[in-house]
PDB file of C-alpha atoms in Angstrom:
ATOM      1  CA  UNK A   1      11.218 225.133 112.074  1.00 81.00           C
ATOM      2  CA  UNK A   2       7.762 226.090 112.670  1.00 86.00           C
ATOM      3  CA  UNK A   3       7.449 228.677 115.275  1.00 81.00           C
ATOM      4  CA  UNK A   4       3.844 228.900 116.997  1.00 90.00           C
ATOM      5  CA  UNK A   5       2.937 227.384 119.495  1.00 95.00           C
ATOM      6  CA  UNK A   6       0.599 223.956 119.304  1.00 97.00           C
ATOM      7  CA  UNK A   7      -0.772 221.484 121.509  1.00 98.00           C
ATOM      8  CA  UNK A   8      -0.713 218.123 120.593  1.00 98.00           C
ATOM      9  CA  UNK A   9      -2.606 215.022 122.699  1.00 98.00           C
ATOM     10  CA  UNK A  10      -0.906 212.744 124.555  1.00 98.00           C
ATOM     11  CA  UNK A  11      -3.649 209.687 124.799  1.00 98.00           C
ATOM     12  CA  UNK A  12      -4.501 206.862 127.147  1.00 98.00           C
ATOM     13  CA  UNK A  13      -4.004 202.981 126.647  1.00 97.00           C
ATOM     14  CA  UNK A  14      -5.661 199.992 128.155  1.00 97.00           C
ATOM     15  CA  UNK A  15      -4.129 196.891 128.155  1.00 96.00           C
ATOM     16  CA  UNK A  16      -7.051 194.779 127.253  1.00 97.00           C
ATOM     17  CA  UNK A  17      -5.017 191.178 128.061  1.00 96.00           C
ATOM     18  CA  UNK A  18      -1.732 191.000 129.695  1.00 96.00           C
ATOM     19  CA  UNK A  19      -0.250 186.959 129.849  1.00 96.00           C
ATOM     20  CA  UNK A  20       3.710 187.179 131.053  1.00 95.00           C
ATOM     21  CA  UNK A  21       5.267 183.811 129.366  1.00 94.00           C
ATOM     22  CA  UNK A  22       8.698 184.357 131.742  1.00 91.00           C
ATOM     23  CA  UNK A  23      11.387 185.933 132.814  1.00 89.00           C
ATOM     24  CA  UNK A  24      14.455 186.711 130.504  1.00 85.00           C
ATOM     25  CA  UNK A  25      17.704 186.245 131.252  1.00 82.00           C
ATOM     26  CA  UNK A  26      18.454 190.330 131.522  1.00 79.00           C
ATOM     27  CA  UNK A  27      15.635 190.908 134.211  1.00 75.00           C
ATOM     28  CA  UNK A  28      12.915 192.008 131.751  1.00 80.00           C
ATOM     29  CA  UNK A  29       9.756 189.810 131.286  1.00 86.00           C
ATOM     30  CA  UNK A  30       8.677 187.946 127.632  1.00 90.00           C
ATOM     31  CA  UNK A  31       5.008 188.856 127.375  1.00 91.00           C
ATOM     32  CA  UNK A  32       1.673 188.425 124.982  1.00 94.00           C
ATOM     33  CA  UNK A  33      -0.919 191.573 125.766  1.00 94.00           C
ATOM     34  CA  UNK A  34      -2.835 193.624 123.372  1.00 96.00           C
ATOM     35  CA  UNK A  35      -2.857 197.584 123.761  1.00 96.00           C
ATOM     36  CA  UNK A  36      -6.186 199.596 122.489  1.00 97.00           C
ATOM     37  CA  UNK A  37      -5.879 203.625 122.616  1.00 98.00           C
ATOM     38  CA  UNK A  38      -8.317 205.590 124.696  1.00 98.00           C
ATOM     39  CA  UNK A  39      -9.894 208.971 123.485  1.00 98.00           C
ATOM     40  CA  UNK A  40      -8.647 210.607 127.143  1.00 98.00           C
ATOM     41  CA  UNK A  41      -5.452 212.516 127.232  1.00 98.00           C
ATOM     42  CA  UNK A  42      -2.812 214.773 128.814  1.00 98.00           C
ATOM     43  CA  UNK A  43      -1.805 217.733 126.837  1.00 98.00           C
ATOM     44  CA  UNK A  44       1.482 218.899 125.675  1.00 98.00           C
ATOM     45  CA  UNK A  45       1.873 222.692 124.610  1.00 98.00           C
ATOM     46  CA  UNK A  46       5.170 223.343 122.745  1.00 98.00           C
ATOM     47  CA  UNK A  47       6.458 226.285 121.563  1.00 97.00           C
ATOM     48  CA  UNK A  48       9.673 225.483 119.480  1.00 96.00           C
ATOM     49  CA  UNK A  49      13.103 228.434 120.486  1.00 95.00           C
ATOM     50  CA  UNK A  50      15.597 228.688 118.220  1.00 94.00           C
ATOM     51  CA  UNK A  51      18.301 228.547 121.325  1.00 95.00           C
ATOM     52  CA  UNK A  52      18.772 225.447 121.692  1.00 94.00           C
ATOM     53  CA  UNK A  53      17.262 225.242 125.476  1.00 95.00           C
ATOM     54  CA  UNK A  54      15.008 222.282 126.316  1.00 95.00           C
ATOM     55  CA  UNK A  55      12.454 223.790 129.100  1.00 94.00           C
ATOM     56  CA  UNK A  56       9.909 221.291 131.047  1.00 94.00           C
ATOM     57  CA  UNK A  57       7.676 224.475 132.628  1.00 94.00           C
ATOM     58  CA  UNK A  58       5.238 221.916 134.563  1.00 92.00           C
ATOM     59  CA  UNK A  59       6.873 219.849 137.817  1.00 84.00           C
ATOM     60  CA  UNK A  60       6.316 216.846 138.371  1.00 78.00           C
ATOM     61  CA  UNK A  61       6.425 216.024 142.093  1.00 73.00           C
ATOM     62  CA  UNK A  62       9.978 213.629 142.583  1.00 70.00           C
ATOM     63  CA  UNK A  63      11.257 213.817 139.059  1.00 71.00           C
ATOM     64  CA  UNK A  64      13.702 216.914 137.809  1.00 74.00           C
ATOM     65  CA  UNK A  65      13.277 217.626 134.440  1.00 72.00           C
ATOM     66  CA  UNK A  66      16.413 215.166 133.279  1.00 73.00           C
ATOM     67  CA  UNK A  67      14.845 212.390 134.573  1.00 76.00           C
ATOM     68  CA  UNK A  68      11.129 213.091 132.955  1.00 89.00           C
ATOM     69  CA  UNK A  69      10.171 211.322 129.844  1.00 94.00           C
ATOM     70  CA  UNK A  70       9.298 214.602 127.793  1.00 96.00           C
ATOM     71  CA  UNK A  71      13.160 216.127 127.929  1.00 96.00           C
ATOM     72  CA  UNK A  72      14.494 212.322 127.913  1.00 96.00           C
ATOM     73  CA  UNK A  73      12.778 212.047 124.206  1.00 97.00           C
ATOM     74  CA  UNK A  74      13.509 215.355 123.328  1.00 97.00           C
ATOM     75  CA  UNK A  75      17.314 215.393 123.462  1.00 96.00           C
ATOM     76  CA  UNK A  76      16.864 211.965 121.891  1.00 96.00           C
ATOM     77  CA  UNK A  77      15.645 213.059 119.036  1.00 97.00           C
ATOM     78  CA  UNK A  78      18.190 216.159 119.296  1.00 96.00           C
ATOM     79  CA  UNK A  79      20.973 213.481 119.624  1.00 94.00           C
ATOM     80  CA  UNK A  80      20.066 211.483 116.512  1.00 94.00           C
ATOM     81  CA  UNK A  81      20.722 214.793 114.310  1.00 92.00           C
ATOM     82  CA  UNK A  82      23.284 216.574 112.813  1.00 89.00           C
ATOM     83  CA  UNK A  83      25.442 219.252 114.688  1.00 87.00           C
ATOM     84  CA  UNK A  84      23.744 221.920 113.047  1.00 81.00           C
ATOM     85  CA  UNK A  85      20.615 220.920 114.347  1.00 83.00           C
ATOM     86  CA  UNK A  86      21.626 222.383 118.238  1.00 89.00           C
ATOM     87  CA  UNK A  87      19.493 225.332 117.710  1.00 93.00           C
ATOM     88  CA  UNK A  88      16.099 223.343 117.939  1.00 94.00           C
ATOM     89  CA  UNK A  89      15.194 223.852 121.449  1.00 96.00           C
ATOM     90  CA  UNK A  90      11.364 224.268 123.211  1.00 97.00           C
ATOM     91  CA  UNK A  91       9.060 225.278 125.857  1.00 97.00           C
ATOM     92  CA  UNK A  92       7.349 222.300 126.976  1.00 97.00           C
ATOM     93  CA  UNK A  93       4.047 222.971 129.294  1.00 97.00           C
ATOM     94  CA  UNK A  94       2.598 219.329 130.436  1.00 97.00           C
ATOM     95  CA  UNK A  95      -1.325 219.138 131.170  1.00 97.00           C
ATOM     96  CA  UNK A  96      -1.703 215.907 133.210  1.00 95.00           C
ATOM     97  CA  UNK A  97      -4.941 214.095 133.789  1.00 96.00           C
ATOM     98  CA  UNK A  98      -3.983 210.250 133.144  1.00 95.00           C
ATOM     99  CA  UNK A  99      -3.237 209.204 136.709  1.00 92.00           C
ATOM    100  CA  UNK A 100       0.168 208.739 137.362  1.00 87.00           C
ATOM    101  CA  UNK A 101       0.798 205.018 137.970  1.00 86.00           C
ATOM    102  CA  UNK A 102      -2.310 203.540 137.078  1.00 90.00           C
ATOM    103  CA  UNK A 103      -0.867 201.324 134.140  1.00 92.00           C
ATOM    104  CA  UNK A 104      -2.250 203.669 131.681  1.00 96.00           C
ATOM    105  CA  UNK A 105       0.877 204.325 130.050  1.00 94.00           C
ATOM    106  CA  UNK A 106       1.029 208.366 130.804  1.00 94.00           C
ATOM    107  CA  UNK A 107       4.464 208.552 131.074  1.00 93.00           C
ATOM    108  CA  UNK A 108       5.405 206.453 127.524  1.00 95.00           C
ATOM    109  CA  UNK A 109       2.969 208.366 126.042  1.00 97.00           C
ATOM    110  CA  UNK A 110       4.300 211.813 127.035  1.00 97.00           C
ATOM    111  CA  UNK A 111       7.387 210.635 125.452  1.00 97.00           C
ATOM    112  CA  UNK A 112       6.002 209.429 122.058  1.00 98.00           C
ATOM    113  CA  UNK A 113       4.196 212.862 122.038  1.00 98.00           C
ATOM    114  CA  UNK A 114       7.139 214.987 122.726  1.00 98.00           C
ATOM    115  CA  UNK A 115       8.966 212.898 119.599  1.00 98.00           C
ATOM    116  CA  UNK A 116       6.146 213.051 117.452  1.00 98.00           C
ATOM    117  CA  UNK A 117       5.658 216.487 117.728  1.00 98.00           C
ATOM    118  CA  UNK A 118       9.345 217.971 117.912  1.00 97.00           C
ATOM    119  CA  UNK A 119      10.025 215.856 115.076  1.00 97.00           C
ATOM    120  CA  UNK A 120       7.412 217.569 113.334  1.00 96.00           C
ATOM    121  CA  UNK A 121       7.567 221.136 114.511  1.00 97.00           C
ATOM    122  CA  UNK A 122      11.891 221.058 114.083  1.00 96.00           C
ATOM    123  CA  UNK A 123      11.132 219.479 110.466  1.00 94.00           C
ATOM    124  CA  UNK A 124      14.109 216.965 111.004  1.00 93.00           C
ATOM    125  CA  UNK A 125      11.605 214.326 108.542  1.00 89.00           C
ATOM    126  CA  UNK A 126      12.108 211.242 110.351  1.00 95.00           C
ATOM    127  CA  UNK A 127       9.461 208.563 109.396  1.00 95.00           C
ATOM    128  CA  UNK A 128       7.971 206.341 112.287  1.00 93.00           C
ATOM    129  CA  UNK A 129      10.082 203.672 111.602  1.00 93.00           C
ATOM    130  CA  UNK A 130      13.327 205.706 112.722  1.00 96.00           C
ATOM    131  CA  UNK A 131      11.259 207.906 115.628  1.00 96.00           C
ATOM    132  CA  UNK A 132      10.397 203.997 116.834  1.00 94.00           C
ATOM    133  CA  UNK A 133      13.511 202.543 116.583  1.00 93.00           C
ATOM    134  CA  UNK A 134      14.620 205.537 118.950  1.00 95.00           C
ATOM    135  CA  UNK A 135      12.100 205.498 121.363  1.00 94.00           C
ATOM    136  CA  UNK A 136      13.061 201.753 122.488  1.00 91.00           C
ATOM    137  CA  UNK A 137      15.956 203.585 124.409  1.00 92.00           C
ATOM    138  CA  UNK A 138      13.059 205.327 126.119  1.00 94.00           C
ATOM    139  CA  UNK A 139      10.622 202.124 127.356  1.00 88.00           C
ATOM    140  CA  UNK A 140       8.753 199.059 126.171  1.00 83.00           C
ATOM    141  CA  UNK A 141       5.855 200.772 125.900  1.00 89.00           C
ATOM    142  CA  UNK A 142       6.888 204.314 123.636  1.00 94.00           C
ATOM    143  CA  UNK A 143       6.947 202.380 120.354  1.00 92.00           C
ATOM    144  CA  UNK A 144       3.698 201.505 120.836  1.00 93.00           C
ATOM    145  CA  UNK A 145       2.275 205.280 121.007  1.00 96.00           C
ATOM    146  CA  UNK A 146       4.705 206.096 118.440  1.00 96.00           C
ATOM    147  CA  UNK A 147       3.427 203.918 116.261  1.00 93.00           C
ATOM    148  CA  UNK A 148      -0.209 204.778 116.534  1.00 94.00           C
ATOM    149  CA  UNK A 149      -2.203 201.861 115.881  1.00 95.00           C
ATOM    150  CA  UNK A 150      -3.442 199.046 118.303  1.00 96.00           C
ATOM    151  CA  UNK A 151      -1.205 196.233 118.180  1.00 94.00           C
ATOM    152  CA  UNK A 152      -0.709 192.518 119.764  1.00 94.00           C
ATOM    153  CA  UNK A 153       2.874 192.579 120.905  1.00 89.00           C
ATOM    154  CA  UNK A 154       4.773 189.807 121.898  1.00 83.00           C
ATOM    155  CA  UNK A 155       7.948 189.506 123.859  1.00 73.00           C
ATOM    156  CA  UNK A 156       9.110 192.680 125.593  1.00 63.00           C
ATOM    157  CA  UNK A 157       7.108 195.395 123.619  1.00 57.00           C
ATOM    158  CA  UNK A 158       9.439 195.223 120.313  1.00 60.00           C
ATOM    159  CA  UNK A 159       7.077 193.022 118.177  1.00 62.00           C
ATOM    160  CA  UNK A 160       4.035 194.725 117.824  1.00 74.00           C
ATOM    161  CA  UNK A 161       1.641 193.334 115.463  1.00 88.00           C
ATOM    162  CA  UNK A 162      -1.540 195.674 114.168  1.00 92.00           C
ATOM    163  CA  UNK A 163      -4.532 194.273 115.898  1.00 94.00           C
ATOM    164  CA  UNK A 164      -8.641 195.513 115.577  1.00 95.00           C
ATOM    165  CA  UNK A 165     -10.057 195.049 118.349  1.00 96.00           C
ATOM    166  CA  UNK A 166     -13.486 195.869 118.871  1.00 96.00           C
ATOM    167  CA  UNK A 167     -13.900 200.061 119.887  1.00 98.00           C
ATOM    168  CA  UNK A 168     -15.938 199.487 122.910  1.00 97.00           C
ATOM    169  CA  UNK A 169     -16.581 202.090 125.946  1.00 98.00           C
ATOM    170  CA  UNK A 170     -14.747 201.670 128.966  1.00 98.00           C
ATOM    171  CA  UNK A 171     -15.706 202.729 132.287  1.00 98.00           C
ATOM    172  CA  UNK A 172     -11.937 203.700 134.066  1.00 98.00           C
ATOM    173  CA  UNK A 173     -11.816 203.546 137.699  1.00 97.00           C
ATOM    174  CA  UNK A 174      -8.697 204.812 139.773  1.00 94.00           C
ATOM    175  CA  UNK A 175      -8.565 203.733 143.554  1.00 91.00           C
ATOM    176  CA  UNK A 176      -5.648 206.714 144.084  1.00 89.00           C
ATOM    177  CA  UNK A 177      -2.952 204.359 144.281  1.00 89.00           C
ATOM    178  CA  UNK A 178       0.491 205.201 142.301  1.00 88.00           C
ATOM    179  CA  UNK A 179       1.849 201.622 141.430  1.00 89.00           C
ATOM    180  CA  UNK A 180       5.265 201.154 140.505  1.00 87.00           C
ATOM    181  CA  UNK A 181       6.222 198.862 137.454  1.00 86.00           C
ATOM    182  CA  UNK A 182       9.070 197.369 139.031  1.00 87.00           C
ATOM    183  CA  UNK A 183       6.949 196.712 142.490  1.00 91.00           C
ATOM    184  CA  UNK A 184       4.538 193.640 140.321  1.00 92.00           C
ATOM    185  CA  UNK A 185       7.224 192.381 138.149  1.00 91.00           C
ATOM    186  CA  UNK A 186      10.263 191.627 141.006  1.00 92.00           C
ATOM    187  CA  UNK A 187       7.339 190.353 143.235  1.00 93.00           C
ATOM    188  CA  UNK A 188       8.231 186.952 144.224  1.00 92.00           C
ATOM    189  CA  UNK A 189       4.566 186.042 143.743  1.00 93.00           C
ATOM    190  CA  UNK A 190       3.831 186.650 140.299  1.00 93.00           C
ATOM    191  CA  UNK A 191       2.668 184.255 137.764  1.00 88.00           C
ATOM    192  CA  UNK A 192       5.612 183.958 134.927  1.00 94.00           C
ATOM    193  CA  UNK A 193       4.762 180.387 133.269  1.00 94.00           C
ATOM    194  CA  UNK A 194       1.583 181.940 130.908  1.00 95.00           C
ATOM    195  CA  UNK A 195       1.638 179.388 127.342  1.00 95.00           C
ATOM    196  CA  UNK A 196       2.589 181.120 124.233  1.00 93.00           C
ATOM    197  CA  UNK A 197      -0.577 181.475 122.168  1.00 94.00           C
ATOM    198  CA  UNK A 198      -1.497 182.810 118.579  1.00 93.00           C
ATOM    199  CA  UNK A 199      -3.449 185.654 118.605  1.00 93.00           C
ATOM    200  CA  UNK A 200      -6.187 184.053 117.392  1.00 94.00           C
ATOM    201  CA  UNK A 201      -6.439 181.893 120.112  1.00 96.00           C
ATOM    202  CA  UNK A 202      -5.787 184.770 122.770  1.00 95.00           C
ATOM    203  CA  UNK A 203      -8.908 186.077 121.110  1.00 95.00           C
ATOM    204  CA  UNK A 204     -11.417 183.239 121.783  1.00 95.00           C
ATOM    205  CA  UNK A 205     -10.876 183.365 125.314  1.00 94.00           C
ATOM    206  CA  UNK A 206     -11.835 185.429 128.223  1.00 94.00           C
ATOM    207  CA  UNK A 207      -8.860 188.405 128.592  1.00 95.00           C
ATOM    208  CA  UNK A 208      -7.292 188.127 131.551  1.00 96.00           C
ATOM    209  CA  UNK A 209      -4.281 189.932 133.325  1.00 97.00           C
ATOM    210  CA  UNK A 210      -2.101 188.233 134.718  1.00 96.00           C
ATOM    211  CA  UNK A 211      -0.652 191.216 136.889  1.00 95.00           C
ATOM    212  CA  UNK A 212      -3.892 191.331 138.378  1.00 96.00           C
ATOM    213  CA  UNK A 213      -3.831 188.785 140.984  1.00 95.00           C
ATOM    214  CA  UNK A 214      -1.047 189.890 142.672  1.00 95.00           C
ATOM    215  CA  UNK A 215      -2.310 193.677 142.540  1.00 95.00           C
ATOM    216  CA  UNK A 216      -4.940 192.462 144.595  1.00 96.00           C
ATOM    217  CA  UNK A 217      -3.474 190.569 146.891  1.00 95.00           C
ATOM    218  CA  UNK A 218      -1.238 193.680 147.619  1.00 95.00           C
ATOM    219  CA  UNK A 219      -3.470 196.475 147.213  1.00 95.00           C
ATOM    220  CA  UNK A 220      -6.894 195.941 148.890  1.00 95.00           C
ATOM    221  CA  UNK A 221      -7.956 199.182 147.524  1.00 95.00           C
ATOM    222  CA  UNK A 222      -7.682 197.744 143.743  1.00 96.00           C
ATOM    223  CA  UNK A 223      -9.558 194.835 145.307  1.00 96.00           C
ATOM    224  CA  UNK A 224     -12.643 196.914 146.558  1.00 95.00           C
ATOM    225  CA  UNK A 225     -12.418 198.198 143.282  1.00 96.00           C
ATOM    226  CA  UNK A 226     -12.459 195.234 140.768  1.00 96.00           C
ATOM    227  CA  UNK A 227     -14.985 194.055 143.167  1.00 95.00           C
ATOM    228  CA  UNK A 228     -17.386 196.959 142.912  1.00 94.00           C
ATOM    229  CA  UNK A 229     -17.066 197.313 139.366  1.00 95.00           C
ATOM    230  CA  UNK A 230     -17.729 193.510 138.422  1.00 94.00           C
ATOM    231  CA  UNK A 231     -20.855 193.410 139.628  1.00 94.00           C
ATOM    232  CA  UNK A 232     -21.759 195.992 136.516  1.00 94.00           C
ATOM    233  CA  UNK A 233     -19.689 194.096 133.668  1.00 93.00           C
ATOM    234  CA  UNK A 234     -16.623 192.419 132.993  1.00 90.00           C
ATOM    235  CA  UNK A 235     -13.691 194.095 134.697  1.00 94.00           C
ATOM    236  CA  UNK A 236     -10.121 194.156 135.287  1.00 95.00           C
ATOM    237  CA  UNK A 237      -6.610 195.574 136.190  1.00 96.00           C
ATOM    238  CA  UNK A 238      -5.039 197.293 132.816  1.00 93.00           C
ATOM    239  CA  UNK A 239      -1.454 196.933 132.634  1.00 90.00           C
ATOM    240  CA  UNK A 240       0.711 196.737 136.533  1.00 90.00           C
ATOM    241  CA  UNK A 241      -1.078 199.290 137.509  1.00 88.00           C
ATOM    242  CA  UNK A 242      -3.637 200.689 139.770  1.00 93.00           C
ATOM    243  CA  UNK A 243      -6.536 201.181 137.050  1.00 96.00           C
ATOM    244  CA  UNK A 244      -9.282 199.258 136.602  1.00 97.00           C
ATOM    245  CA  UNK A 245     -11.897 198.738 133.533  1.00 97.00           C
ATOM    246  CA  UNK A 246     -15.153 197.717 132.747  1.00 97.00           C
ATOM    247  CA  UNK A 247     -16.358 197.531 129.436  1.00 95.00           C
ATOM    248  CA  UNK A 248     -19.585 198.555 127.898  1.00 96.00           C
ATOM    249  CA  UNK A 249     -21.241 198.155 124.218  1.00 96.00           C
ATOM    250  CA  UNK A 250     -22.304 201.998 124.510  1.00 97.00           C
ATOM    251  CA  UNK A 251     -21.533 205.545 126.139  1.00 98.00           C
ATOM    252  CA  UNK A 252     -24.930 205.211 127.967  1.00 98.00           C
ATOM    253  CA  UNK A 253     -24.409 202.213 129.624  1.00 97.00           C
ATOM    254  CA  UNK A 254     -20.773 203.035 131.205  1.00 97.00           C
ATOM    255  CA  UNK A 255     -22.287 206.317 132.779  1.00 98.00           C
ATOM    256  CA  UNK A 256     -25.113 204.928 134.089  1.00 97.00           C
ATOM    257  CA  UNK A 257     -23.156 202.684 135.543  1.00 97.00           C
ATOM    258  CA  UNK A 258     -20.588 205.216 136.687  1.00 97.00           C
ATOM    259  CA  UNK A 259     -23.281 207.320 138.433  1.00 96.00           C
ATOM    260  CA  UNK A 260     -23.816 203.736 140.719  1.00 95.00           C
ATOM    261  CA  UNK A 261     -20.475 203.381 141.690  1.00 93.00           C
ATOM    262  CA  UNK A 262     -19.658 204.405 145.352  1.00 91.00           C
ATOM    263  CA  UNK A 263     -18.006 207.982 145.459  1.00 90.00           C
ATOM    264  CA  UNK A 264     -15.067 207.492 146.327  1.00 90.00           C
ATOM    265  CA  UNK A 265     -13.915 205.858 143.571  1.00 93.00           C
ATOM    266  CA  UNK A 266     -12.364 208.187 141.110  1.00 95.00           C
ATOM    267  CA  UNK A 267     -13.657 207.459 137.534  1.00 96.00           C
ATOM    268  CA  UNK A 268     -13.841 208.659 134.145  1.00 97.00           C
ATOM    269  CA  UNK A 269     -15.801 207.427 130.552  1.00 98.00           C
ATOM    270  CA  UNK A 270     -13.864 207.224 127.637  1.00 98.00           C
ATOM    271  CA  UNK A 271     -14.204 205.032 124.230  1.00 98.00           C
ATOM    272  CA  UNK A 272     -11.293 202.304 122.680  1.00 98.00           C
ATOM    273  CA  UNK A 273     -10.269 203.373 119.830  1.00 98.00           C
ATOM    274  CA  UNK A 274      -7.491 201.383 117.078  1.00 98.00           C
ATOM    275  CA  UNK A 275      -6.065 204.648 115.839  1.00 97.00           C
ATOM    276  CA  UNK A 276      -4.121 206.599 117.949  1.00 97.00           C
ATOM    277  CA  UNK A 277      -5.508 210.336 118.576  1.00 98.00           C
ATOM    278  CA  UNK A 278      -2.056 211.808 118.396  1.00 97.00           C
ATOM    279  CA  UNK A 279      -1.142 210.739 114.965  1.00 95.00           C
ATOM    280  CA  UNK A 280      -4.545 211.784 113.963  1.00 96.00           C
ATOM    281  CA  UNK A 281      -3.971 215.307 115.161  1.00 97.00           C
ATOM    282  CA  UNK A 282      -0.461 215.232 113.599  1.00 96.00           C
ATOM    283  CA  UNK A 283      -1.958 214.716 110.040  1.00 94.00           C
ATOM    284  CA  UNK A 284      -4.242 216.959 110.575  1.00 94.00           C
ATOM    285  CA  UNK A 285      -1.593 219.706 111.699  1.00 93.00           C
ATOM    286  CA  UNK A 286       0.780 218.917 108.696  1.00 91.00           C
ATOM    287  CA  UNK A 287      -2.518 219.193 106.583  1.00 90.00           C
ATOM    288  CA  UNK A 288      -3.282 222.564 107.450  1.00 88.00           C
ATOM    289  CA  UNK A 289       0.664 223.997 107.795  1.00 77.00           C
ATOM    290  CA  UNK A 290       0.552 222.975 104.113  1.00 68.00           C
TER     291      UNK A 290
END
């Protein structure tokens, strides 16, 4: 077990289509959406105990630490070793700054960080392909972020594909809104009948969301936003949440456009990249523990 402290990043995705083909007979939804990695994350600091005690030391307002993602993964992992392995324990400190609910994927990726790095810092050598088998159990979304590499995915986030999109700039705008998952996909109004495509065709046409229409309609706040925003550059609603994005060829242009924006929507600049930055930072961590 390695002892010391470490912080490890917990990054950012955009969903930069999202086409739902239907509904499934067990309530989840068959989809075909590409995921890109931003270069903006939270922060987990972990310092491994030898105790065996699991400690979440930043609250998250209406989730006890059971329920949150970070202690979820942990004890999975902890559950998929030997007895002897009930010593591993850790101080978890969360530092949050992807909006909660905003279809950014916070939440999934907290979880794939807290695997990634417990994994690593416990030295219980699983490879990806076990930590993402695992983290199915935890969301459609973890394997993604365990994975670390921009993907197509088809279906309901188990068959990811790698995928290159181009590593644009995005300009993120939050209208303050915490959207629930579960609110767009049991709403009666949703589109479900999207045509399977190949991926090659999905990339020869405009990306669209199909969340997004709905969003709208129910959120006039996400409206205002889209609204403001495409008058700038293409934009749109990433994942079923309340984020929106506008895309830009170069840093420049997204913050000039950012300082035209009304103020009071929230906003940040941050670039698409294909590789995640936590499995990046873990290489370079088992690098220099060498």
């Amino acid at each position: 077990m390695i002892s010391s402290s470490s912080t490890w990043p917990s990054p950012a995705k955009i969903n930069l289509f999202l086409y739902i083909i239907n509904r499934r007979y067990d309530g989840y939804h068959n989809l075909q959406t590409l995921f890109q990695f931003l270069e903006y994350s939270d922060e987990l600091i972990i310092t491994p105990r030898s105790d065996g005690k699991l400690n979440l030391l930043t609250k998250i307002n209406g989730l006890s630490n059971d329920q949150n993602l970070i202690i979820r993964a942990a004890k999975l992992l902890r559950n998929n070793l030997p007895k002897c392995f009930d010593y591993c324990g850790a101080d978890i400190e969360l530092k949050k700054i992807i909006p909660i609910g905003g279809g950014l994927g916070g939440g999934s990726s907290n979880a794939a960080t807290a695997l990634v790095a417990l994994n690593t810092l416990w030295q219980t050598n699983f490879n990806d392909h076990e930590l993402v088998k695992m983290s199915i159990e935890l969301g459609a979304d973890v394997p993604f972020f365990v994975n670390g590499f921009a993907c197509f995915s088809n279906g309901v986030g188990r068959l990811i594909h790698p995928a290159y999109p181009k590593e644009k700039w995005y300009l993120i705008a939050h209208p303050g809104l915490n959207i629930p998952t579960s609110k767009i996909f049991t709403d009666p109004e949703l589109t479900r009948n999207s045509p399977v495509r190949s991926f090659e065709d999905l990339m020869s046409i405009p990306h669209t969301n199909d969340c997004e229409l709905i969003v709208r309609k129910r959120f006039y706040d996400v409206d205002r936003v889209i609204s403001s925003l495409s008058q700038y550059s293409p934009s749109r609603l990433t994942g079923t949440g309340a984020c929106v994005f506008a895309e830009f060829e170069t840093e420049f242009s997204a913050l000039e456009v950012q300082r035209k924006i009304p103020d009071w929507i929230t906003s940040f600049v941050a670039r698409g990249v294909n590789s995640s930055p936590l499995q990046i930072f873990r290489s370079d961590f088992m690098n220099s523990a060498k």
